[in-house]
CSV table of C-alpha atoms and ligand atoms in Angstrom, one decimal:
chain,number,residue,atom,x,y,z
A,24,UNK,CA,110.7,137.0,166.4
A,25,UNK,CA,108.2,138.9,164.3
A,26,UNK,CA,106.2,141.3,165.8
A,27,UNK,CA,102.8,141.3,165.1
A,28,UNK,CA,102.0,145.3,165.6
A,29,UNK,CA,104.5,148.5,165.8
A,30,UNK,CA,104.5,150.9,168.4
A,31,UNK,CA,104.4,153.5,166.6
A,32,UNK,CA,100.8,152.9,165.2
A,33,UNK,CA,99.4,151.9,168.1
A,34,UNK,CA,100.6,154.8,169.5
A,35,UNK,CA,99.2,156.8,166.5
A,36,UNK,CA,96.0,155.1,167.3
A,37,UNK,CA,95.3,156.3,170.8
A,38,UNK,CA,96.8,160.1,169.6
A,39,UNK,CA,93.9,160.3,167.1
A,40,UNK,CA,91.4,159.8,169.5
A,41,UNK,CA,90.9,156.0,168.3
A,42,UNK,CA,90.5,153.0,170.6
A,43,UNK,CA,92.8,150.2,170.9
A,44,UNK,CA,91.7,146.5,169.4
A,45,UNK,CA,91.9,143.9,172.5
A,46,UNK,CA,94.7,142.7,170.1
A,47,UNK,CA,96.9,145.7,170.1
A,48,UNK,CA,96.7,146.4,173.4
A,49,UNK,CA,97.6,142.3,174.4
A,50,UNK,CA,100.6,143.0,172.2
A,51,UNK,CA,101.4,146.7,173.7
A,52,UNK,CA,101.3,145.2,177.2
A,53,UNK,CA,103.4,142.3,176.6
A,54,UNK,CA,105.7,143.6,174.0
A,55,UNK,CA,107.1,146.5,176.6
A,56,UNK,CA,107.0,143.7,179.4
A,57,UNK,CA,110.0,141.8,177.0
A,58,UNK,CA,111.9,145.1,176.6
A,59,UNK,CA,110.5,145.7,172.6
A,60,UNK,CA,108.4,148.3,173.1
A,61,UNK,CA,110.8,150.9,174.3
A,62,UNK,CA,110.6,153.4,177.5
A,63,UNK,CA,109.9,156.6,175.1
A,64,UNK,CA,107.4,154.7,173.2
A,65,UNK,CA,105.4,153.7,176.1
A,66,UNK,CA,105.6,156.8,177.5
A,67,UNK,CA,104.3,158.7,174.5
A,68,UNK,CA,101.3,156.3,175.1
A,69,UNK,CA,101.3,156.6,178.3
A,70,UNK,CA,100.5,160.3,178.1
A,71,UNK,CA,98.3,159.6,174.8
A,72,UNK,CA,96.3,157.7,177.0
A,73,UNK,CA,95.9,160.4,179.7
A,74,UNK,CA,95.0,162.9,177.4
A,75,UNK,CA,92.4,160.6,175.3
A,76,UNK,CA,91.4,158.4,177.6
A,77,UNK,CA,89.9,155.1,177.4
A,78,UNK,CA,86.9,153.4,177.3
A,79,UNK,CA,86.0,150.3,179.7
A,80,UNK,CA,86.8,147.5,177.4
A,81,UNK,CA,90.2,148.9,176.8
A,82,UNK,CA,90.8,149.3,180.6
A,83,UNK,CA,89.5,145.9,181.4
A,84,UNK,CA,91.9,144.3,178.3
A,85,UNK,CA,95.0,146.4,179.5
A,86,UNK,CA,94.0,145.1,183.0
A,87,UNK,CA,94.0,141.8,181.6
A,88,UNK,CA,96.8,142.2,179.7
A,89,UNK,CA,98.9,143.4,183.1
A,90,UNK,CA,97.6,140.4,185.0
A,91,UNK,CA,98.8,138.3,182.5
A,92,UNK,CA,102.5,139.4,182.8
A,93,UNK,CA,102.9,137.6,185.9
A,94,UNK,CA,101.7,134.9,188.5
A,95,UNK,CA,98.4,134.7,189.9
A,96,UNK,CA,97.9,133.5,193.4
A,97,UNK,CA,95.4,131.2,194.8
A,98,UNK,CA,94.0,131.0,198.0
A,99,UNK,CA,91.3,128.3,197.9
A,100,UNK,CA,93.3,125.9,199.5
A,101,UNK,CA,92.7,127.8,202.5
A,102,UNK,CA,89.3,126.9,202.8
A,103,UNK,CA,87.5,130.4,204.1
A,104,UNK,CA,86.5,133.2,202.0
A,105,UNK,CA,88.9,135.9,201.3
A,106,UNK,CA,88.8,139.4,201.5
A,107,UNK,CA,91.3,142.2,200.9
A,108,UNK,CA,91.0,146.3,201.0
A,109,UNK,CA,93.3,148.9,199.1
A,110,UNK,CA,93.6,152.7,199.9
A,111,UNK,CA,94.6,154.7,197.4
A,112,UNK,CA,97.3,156.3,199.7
A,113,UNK,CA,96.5,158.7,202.1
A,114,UNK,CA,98.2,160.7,205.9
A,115,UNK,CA,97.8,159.0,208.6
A,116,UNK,CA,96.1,156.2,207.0
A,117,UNK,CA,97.3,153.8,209.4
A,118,UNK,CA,93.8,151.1,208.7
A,119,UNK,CA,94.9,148.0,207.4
A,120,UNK,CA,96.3,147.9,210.9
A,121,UNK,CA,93.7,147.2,212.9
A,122,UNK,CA,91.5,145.7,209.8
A,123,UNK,CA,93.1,142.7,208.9
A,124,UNK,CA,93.2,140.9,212.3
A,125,UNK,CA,90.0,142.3,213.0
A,126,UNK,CA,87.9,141.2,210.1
A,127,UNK,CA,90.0,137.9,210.4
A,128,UNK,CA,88.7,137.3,213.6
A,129,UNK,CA,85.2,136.6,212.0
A,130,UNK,CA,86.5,133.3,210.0
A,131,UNK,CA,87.3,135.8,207.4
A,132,UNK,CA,90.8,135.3,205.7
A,133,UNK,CA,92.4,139.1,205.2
A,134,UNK,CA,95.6,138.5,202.5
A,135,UNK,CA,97.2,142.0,202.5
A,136,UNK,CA,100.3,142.3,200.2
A,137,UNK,CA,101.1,145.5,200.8
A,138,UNK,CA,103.8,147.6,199.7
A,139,UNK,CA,106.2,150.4,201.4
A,140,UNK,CA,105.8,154.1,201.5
A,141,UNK,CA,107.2,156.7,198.7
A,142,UNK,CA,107.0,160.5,198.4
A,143,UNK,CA,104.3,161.9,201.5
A,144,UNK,CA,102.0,158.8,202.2
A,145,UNK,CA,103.4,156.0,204.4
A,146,UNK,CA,104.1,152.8,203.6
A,147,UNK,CA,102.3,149.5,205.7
A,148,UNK,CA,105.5,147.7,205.7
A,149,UNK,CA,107.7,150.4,207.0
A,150,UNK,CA,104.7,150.8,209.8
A,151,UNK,CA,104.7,147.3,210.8
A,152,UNK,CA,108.8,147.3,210.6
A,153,UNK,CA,109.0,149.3,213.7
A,154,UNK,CA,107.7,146.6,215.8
A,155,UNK,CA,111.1,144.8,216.6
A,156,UNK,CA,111.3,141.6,215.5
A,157,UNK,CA,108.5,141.5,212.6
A,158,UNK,CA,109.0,140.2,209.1
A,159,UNK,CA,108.0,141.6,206.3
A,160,UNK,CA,108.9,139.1,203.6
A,161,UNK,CA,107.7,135.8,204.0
A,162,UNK,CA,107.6,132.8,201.1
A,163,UNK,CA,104.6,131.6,199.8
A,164,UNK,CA,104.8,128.9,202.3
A,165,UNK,CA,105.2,130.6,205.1
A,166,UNK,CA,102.3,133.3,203.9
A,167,UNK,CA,100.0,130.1,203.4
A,168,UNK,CA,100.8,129.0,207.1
A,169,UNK,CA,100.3,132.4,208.9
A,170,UNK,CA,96.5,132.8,206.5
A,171,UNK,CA,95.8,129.8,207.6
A,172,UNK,CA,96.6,129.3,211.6
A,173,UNK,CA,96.0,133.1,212.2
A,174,UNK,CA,93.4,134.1,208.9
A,175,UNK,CA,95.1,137.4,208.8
A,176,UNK,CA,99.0,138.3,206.9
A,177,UNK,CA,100.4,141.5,206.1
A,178,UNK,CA,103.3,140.8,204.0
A,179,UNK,CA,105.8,142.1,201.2
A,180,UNK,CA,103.5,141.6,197.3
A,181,UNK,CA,106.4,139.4,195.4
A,182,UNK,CA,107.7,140.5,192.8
A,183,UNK,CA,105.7,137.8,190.7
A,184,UNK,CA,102.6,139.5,190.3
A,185,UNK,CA,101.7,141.9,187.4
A,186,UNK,CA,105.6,142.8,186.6
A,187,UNK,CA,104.2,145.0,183.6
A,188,UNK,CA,102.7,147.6,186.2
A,189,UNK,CA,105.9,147.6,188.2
A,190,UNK,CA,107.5,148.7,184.6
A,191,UNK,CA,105.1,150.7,183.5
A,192,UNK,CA,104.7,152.9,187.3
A,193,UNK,CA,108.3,153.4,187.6
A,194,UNK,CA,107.7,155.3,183.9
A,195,UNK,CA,104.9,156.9,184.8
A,196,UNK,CA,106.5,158.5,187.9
A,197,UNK,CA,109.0,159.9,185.9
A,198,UNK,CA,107.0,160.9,182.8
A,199,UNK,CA,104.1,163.1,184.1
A,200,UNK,CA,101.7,160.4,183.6
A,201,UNK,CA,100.5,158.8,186.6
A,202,UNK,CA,97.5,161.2,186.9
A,203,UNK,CA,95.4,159.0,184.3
A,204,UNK,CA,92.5,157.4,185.6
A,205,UNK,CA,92.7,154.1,183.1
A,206,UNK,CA,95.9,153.8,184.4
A,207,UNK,CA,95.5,154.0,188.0
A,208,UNK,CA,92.5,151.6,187.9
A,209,UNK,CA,94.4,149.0,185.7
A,210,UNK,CA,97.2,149.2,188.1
A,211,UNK,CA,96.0,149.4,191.4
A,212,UNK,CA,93.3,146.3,190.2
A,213,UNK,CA,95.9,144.3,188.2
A,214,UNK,CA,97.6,143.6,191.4
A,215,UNK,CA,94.9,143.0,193.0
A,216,UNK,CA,92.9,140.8,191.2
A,217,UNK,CA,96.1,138.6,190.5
A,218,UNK,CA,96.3,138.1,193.9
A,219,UNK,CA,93.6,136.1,194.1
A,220,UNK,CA,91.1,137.5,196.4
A,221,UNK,CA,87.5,136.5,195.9
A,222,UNK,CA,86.4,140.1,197.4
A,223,UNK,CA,88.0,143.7,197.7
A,224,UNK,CA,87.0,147.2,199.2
A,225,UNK,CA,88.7,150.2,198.2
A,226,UNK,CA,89.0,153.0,200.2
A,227,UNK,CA,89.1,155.7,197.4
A,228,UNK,CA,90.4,158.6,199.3
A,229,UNK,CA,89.8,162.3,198.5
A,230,UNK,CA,91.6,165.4,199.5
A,231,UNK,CA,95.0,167.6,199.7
A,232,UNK,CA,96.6,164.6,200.7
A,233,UNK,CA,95.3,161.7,198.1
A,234,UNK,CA,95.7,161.4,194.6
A,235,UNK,CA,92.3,162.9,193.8
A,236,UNK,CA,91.6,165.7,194.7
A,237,UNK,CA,88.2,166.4,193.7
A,238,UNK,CA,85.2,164.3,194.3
A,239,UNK,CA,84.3,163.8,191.5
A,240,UNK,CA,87.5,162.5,189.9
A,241,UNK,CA,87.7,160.1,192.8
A,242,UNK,CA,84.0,158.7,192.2
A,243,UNK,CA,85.1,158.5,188.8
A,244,UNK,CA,88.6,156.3,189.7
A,245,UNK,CA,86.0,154.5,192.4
A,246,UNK,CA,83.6,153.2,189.7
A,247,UNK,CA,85.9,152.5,187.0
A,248,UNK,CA,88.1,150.0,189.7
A,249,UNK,CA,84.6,148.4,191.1
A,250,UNK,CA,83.4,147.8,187.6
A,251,UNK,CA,86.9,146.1,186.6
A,252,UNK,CA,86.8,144.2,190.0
A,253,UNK,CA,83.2,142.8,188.7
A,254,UNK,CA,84.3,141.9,185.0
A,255,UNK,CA,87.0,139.9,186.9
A,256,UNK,CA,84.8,137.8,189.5
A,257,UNK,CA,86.2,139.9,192.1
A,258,UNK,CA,82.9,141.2,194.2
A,259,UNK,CA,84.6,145.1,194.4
A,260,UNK,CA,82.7,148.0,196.3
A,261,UNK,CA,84.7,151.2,197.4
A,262,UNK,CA,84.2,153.7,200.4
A,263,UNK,CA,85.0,157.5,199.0
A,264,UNK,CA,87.0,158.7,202.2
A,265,UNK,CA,88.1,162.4,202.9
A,266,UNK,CA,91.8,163.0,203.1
A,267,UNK,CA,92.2,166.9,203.6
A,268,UNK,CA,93.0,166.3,206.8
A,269,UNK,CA,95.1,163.5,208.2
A,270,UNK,CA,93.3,160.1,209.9
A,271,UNK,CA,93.8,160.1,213.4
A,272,UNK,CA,96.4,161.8,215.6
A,273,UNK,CA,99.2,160.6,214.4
A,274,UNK,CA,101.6,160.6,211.0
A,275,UNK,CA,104.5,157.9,211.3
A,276,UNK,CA,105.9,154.6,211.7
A,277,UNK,CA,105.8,153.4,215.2
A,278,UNK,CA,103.2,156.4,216.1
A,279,UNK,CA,101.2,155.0,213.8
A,280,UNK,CA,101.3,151.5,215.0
A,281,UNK,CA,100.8,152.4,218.6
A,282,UNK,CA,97.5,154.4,217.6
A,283,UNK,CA,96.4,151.2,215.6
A,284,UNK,CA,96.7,148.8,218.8
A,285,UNK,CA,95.1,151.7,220.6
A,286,UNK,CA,91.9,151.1,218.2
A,287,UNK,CA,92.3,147.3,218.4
A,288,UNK,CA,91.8,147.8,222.3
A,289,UNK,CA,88.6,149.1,222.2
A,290,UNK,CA,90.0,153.5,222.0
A,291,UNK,CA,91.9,155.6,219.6
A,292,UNK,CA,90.6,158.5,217.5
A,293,UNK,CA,86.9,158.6,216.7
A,294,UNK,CA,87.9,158.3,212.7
A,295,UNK,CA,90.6,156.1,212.5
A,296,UNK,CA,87.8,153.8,214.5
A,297,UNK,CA,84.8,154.4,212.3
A,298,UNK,CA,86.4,153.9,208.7
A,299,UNK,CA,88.0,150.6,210.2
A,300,UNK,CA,84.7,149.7,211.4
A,301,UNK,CA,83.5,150.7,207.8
A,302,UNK,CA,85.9,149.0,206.2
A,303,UNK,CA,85.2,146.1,207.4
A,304,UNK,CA,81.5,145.7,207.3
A,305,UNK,CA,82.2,146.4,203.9
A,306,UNK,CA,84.4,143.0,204.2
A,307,UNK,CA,82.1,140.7,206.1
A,308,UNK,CA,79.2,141.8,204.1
A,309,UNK,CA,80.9,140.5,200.6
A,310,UNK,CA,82.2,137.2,202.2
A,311,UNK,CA,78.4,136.5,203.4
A,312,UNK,CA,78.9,137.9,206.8
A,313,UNK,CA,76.4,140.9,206.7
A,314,UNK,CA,75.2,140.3,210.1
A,315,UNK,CA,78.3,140.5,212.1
A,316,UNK,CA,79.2,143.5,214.4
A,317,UNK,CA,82.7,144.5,213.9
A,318,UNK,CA,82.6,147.2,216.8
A,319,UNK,CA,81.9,144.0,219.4
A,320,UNK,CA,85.4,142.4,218.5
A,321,UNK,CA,87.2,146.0,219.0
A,322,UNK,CA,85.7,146.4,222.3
A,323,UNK,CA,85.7,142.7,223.7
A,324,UNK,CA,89.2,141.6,223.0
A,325,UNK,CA,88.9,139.7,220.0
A,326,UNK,CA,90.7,141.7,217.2
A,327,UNK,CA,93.6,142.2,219.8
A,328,UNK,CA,94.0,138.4,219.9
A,329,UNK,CA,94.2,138.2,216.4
A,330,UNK,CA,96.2,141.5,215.9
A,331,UNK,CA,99.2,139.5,218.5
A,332,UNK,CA,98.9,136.1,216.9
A,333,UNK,CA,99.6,138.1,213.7
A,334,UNK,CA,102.6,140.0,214.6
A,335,UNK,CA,104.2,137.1,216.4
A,336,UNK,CA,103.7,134.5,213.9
A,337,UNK,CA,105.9,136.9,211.9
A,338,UNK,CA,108.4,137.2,214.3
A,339,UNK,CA,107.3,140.2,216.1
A,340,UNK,CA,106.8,140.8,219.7
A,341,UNK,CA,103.5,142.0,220.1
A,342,UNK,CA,104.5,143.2,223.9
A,343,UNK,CA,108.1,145.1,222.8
A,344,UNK,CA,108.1,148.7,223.5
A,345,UNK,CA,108.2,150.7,220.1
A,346,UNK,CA,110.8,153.0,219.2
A,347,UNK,CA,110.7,156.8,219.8
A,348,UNK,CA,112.6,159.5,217.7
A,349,UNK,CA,115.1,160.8,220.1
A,350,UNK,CA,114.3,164.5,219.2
A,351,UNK,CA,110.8,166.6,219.4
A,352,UNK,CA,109.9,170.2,219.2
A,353,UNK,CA,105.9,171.3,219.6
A,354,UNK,CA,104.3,173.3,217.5
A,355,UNK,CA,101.9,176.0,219.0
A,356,UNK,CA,98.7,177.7,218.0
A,357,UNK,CA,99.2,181.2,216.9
A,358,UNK,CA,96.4,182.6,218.2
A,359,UNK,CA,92.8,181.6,220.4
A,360,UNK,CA,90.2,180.5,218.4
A,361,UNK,CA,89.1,176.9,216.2
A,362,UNK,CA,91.5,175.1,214.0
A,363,UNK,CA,89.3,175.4,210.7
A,364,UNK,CA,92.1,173.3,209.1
A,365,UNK,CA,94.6,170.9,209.7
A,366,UNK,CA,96.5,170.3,205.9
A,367,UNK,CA,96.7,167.0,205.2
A,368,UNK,CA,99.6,167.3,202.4
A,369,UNK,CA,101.8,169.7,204.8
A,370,UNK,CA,101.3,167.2,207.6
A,371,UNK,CA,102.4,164.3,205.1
A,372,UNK,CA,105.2,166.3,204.2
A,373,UNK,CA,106.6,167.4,207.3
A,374,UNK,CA,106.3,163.9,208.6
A,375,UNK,CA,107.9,162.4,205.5
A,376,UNK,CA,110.9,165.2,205.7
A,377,UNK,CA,111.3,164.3,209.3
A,378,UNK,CA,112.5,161.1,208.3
A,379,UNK,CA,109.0,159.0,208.1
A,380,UNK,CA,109.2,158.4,205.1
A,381,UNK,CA,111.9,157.7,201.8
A,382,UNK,CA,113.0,159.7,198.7
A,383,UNK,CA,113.8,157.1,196.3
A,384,UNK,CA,113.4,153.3,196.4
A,385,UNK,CA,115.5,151.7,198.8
A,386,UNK,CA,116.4,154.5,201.1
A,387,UNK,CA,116.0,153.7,204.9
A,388,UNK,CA,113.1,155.1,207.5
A,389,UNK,CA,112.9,155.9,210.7
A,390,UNK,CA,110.9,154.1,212.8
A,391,UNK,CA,110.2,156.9,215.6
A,392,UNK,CA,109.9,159.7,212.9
A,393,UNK,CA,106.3,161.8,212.3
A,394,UNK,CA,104.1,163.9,213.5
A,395,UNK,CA,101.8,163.9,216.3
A,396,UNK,CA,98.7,166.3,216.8
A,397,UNK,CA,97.4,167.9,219.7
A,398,UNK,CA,94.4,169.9,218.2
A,399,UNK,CA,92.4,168.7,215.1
A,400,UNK,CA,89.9,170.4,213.2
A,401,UNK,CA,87.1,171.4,215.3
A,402,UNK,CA,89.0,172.0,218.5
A,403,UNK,CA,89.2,175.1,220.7
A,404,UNK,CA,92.6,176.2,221.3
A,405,UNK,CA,94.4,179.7,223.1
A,406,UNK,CA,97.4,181.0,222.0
A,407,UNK,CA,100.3,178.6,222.8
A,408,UNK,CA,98.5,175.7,223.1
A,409,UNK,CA,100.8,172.8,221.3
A,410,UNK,CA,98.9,171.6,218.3
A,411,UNK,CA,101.5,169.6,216.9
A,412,UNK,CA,104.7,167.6,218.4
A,413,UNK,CA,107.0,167.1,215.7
A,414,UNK,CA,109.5,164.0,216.2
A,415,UNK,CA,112.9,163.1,214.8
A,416,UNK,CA,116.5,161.3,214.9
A,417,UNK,CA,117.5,164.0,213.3
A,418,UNK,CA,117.0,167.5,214.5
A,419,UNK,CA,118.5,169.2,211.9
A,420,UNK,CA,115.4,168.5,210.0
A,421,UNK,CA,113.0,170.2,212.0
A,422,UNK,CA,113.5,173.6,209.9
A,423,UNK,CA,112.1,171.7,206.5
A,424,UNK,CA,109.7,170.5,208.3
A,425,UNK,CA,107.8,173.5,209.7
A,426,UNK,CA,108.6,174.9,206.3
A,427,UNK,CA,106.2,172.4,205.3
A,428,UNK,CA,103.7,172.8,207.5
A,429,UNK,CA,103.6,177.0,206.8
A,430,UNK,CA,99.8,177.6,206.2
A,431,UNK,CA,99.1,174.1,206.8
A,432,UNK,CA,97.4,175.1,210.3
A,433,UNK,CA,94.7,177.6,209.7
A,434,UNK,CA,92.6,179.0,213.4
A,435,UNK,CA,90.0,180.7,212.9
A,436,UNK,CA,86.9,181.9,214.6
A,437,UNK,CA,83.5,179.7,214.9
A,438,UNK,CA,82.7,175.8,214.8
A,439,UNK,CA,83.0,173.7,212.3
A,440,UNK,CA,80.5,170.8,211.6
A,441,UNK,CA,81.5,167.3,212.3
A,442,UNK,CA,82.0,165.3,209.0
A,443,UNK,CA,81.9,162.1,208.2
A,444,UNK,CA,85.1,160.5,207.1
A,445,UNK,CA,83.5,157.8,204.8
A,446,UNK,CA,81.7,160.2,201.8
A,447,UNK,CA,80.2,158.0,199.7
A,448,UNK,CA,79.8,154.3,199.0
A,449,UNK,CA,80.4,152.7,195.5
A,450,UNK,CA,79.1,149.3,194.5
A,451,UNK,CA,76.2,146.8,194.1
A,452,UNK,CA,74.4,145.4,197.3
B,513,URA,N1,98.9,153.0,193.1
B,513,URA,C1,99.2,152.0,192.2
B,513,URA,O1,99.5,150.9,192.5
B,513,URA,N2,99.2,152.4,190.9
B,513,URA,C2,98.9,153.7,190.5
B,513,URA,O2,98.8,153.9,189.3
B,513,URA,C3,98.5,154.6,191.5
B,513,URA,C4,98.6,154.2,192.8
């Protein structure tokens, strides 16, 4: 077959500072999808791209472009609105947890595909695999069934939707170019929005521990994903969240999960709590549900019925003890005074050498791996207090792990002022 552009001049185009016609960038997209644009030439776009930039018509054609690569799903059969949230990846960040069932226990349907954990942010998946018994990967049929006799699913994205970004990130992992804004927001939204949701909040998160880390690139990512969500018919806002320090008290698998159910039963850590309550007005408000209390169903027992339905109609047992690491070893404060800071990357780190999380694709977790913490930011502590209790399978891991958290733990002397986790908010209404 003829090809109707080269790569080489489109690539030319983007170098010079030009922008790409709708036309070349259809092409681009689909052309490296069938394995005719090669890897080196899309990655010398890829990085032409960083460094130029593009406009919002080229972002919302390559997002186009991605969606069309694949499937597109369609929930109107279920007969509710639909509602999804994304997090850019952050420690800790353990939400979609207690958000789905909660929100679904409204009449809201909550579709999370959801993928698994690489490099220092965990995965969903792996956290919901440490309940024994639950499925990740469902078919369609059985992901119809579970949206619509419990309104809430967490499952393994198919490999169906948006194959051109599965391409593309594997190439911008290895090719310094993940960093670009276009990029990211056609990527994270391409998924998205061929999943069929008609709403989505993004939790754009900001920090040592996210992506961004500067506010102002993160507003920037923020509005560039809520005005492709718009263009699409998607209604989009985002939450700008702070990740310097880790959500909650705990950084793994099964810690993680047990903290979730913690906030599902009314408890758990005043952030992990607010942001899910945040979250999810966000959520009710775009499916016409403004006037709903999302606190009430934490504290009265509603998202906890929807939060067991969910896990069992996957096969889990909502009432199974969870796994514990088989090792721990605390970590103690250095000296009396405040913790001014609790890193969020060295946390991530530490938990993610201490078998919470995976190298490469593929490898295995552990389910009782992580971190768990004592003191957070703003707390008083005396020499030799445990701040933090690490956990592991494998002891012989705890040196790289405190490596990791050198620094990571600063006391100091003084308060420091309670901060909202939710920043800023991004989006019409
Ligand atoms: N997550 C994605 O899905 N894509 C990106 O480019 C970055 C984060």
């Amino acid at each position: 077959m003829t090809e109707r552009h080269d790569a080489v001049d489109v690539i030319r185009t983007k170098r010079d500072g030009g922008r790409l016609s709708d036309d070349q960038i259809d092409w681009v997209v689909d052309a490296y999808t069938r394995g005719v644009v090669a890897d080196e030439q899309m990655s010398a776009l890829a990085m032409a791209i960083l460094l130029v930039g593009m406009d919002g018509e080229e972002i919302s054609r390559w997002t186009a472009a991605m969606i069309a690569s694949g499937e597109r799903m369609d929930f109107s059969s279920i007969g509710r609105p639909t509602a999804d949230k994304h997090s850019t990846g952050g420690v800790g960040d353990k939400i979609t947890l207690p958000l789905a069932p909660l929100v679904a226990s409204f009449g809201v349907a909550v579709p999370q595909l959801s993928g698994r954990g690489l490099g220092h942010t965990g995965g969903t998946l792996d956290k919901l695999e440490s309940i024994p018994g639950w499925r990740a990967s469902l078919t369609n049929d059985e992901l119809f069934g579970v949206l619509g006799d419990v309104g809430a699913v967490i499952c393994a994205a198919g490999s169906g939707l948006a194959p051109a970004d599965k391409k593309l990130y594997a190439l911008r992992d290895t090719t310094g170019t993940v960093e670009a804004i276009p990029l990211i927001a056609s990527s994270i939204m391409s998924k998205k929005i061929a999943e069929g949701t008609d709403s989505l909040v993004l939790d754009v998160k900001v920090g040592s521990g996210a992506f961004m880390k500067d506010i102002d690139r993160a507003r920037e990512l923020a509005r560039t994903m809520v005005g492709l969500g718009e263009r699409a018919g998607v209604a989009t806002t985002a939450l700008v969240t702070d990740m310097s320090t880790p959500l909650g008290r705990t950084v793994g698998n099964a810690l993680e999960v047990r903290e979730s159910v913690e906030v599902l039963a009314g408890g758990g850590p005043d952030d992990v709590r607010e942001l899910t309550i945040a979250l999810a007005a966000e959520m009710l408000a775009a499916a016409g549900r403004a006037d709903e209390d999302p606190a009430a169903a934490l504290d009265d027992g509603r998202a906890m019925d929807s939060w067991r339905r969910m896990i069992a109609a996957q096969g889990g047992d909502p009432d199974a003890p969870l796994p514990t690491a088989t090792h721990t070893q605390v970590v103690t404060a250095p000296s009396d005074g405040v913790v001014t800071s609790l890193d969020a990357y060295g946390v991530g780190v530490a938990a993610w050498r201490l078998g919470a999380g995976r190298a490469r694709q593929g490898d295995s977790v552990q389910a009782g791996a992580g971190v768990e913490i004592h003191a957070r930011v703003g707390d008083a502590v005396s020499a030799g207090d445990p701040v933090l209790t690490l956990h592991t399978d494998t002891p012989e891991r705890f040196a790289r792990a405190e490596e990791a958290l050198e620094g990571a733990i600063e006391i100091g002397a003084g308060t420091s002022e309670p901060r909202s986790v939710v920043l800023e908010r991004i989006g019409a209404r």
